[in-house]
Short mmCIF file of N, CA and C in Angstrom, two decimals:
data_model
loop_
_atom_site.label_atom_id
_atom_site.label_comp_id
_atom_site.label_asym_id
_atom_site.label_seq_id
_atom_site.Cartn_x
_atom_site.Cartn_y
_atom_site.Cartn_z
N UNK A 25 0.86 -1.16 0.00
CA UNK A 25 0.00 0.00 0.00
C UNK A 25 0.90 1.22 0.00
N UNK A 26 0.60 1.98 -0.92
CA UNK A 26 0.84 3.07 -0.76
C UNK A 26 0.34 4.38 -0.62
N UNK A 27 1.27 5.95 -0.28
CA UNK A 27 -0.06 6.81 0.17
C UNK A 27 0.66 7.81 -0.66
N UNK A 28 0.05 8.77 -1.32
CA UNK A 28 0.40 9.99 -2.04
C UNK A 28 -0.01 11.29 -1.36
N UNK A 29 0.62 12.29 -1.91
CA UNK A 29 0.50 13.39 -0.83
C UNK A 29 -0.40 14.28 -2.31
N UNK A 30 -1.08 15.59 -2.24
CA UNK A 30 -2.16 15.86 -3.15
C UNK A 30 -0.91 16.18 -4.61
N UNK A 31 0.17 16.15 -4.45
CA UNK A 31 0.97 16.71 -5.33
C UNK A 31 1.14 15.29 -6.44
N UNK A 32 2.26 15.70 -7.10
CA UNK A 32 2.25 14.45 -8.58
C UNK A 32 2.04 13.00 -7.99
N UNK A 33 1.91 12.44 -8.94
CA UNK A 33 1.87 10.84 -8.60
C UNK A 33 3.43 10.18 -9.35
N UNK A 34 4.29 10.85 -9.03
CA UNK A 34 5.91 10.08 -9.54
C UNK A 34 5.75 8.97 -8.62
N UNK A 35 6.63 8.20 -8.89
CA UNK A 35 7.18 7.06 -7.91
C UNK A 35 8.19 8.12 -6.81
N UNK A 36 9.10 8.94 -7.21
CA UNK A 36 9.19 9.73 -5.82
C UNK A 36 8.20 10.23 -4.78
N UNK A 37 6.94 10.40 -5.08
CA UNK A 37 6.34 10.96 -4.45
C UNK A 37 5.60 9.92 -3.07
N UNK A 38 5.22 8.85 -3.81
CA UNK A 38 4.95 7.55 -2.49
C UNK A 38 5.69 7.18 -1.32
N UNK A 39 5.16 7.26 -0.56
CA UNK A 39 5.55 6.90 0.73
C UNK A 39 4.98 4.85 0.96
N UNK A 40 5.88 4.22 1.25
CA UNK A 40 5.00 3.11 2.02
C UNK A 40 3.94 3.10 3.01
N UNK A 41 2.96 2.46 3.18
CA UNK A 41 1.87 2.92 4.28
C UNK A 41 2.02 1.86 4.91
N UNK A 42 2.12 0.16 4.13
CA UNK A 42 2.34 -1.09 4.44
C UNK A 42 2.78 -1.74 3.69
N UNK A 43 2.80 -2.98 4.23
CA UNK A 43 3.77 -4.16 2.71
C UNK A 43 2.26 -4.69 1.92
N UNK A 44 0.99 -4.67 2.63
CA UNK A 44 0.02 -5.67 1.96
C UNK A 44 -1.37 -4.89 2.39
N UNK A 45 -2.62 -4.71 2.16
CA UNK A 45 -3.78 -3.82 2.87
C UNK A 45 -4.46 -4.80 3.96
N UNK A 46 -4.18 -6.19 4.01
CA UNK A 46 -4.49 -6.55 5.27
C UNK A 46 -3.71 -5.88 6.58
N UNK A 47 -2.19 -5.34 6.59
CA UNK A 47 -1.69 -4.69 7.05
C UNK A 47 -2.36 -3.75 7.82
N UNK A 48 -2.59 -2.80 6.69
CA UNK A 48 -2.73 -1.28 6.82
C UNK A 48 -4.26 -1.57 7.50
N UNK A 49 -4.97 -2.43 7.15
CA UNK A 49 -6.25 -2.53 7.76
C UNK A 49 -6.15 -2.86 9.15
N UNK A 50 -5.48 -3.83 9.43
CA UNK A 50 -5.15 -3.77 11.10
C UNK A 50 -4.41 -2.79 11.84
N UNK A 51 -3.96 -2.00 11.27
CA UNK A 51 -3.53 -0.50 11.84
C UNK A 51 -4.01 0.07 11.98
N UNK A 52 -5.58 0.21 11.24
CA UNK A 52 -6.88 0.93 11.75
C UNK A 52 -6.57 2.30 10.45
N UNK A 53 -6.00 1.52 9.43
CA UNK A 53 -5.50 2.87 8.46
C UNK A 53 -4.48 3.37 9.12
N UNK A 54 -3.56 3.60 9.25
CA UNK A 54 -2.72 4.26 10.15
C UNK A 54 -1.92 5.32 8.53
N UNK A 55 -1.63 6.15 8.82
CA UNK A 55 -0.51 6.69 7.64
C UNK A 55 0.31 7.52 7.98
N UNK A 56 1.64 8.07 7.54
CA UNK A 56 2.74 7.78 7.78
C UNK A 56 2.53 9.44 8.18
N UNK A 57 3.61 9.96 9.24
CA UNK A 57 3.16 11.33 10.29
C UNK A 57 3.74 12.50 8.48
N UNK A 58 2.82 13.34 8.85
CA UNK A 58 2.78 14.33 7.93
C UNK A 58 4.56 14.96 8.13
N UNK A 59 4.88 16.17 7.53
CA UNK A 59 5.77 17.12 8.08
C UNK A 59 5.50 18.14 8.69
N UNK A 60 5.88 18.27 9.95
CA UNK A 60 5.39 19.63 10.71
C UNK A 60 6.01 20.67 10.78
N UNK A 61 5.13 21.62 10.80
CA UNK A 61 4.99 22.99 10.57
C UNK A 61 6.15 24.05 11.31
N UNK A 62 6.69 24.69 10.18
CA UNK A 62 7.70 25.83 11.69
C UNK A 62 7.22 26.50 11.89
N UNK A 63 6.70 26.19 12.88
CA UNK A 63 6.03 27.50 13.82
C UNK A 63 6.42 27.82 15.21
N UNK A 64 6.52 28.79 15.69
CA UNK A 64 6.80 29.25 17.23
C UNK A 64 6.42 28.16 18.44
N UNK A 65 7.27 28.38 19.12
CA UNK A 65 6.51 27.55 20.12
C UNK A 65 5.26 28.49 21.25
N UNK A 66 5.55 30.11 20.99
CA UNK A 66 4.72 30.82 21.07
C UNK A 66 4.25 31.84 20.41
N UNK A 67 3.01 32.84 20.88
CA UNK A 67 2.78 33.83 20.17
C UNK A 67 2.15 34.97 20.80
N UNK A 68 1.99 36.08 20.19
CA UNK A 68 1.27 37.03 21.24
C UNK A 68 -0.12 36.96 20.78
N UNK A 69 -1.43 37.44 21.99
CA UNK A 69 -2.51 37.59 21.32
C UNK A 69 -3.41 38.42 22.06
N UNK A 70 -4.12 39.26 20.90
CA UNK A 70 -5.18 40.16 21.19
C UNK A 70 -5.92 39.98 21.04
N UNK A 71 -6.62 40.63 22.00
CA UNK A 71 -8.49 40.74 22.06
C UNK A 71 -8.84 42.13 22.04
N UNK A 72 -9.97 41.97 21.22
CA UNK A 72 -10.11 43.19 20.92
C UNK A 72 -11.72 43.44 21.29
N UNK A 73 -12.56 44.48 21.73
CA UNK A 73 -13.94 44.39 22.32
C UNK A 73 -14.51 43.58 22.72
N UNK A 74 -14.06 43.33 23.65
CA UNK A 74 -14.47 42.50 24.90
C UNK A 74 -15.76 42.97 25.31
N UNK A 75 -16.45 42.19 25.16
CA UNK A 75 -17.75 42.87 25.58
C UNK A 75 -17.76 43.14 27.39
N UNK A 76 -18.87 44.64 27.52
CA UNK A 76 -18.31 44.76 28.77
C UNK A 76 -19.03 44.01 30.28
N UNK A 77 -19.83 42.93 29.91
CA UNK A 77 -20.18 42.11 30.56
C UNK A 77 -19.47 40.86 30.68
N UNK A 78 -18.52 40.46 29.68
CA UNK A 78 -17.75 39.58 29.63
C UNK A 78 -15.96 39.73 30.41
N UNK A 79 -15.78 40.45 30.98
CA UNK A 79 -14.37 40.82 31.41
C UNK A 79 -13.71 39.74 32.01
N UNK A 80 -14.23 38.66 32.43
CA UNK A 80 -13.61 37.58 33.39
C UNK A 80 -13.35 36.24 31.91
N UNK A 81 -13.89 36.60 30.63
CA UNK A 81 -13.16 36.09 29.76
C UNK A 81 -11.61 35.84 29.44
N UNK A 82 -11.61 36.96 29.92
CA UNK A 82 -9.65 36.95 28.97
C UNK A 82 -9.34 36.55 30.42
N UNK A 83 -9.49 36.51 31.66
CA UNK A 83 -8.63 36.27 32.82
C UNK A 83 -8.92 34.44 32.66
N UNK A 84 -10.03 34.07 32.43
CA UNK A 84 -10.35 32.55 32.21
C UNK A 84 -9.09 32.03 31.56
N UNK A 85 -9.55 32.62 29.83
CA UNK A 85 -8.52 32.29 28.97
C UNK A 85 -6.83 32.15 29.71
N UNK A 86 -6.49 33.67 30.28
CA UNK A 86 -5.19 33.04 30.78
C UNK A 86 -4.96 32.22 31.23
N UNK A 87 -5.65 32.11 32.39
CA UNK A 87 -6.00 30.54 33.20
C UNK A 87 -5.81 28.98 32.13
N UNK A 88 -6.65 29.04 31.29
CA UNK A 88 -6.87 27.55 30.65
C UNK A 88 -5.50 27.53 30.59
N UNK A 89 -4.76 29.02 29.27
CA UNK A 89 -3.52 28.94 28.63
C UNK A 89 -2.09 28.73 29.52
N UNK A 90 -2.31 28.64 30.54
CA UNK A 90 -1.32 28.46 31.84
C UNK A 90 -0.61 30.40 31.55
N UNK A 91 -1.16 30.94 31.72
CA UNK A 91 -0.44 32.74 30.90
C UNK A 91 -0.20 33.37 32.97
N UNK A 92 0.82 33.31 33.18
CA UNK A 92 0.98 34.43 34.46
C UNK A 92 0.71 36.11 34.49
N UNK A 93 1.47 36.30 32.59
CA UNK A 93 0.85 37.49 32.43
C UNK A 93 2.45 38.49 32.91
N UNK A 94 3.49 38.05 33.66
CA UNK A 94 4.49 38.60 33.78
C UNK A 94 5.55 38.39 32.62
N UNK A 95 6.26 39.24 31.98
CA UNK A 95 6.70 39.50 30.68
C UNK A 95 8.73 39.99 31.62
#
């Protein structure tokens, strides 16, 4: 089995997924980890009109985000 990514169909482009689809079927489909992304391990973020009944929003949010808020 093999798996293609949306780009050409060369023989470079296949990845193995398994040797046979009884395989890949007992893996529950499994397919092979994508390439990940460079991205930050952080970022800054704004809010912008906060509604003014909502103010204990963004203090929540810090909370979930583990954010102390000291820079």
């Amino acid at each position: 089995m093999f798996w293609a990514d949306l780009g050409g169909l060369g023989k470079v482009d296949l990845a193995v997924v398994a040797p046979v689809f009884e395989v890949w079927l007992r893996s529950g489909f499994a397919l092979p980890p994508g390439p990940q992304p460079n991205l930050p391990p952080t970022a800054d973020v704004h809010v912008d009109k906060v509604p003014v009944d909502a103010v204990q929003l963004p203090a929540r949010a810090r909370k979930l985000l583990g954010v102390d808020g000291s820079r």
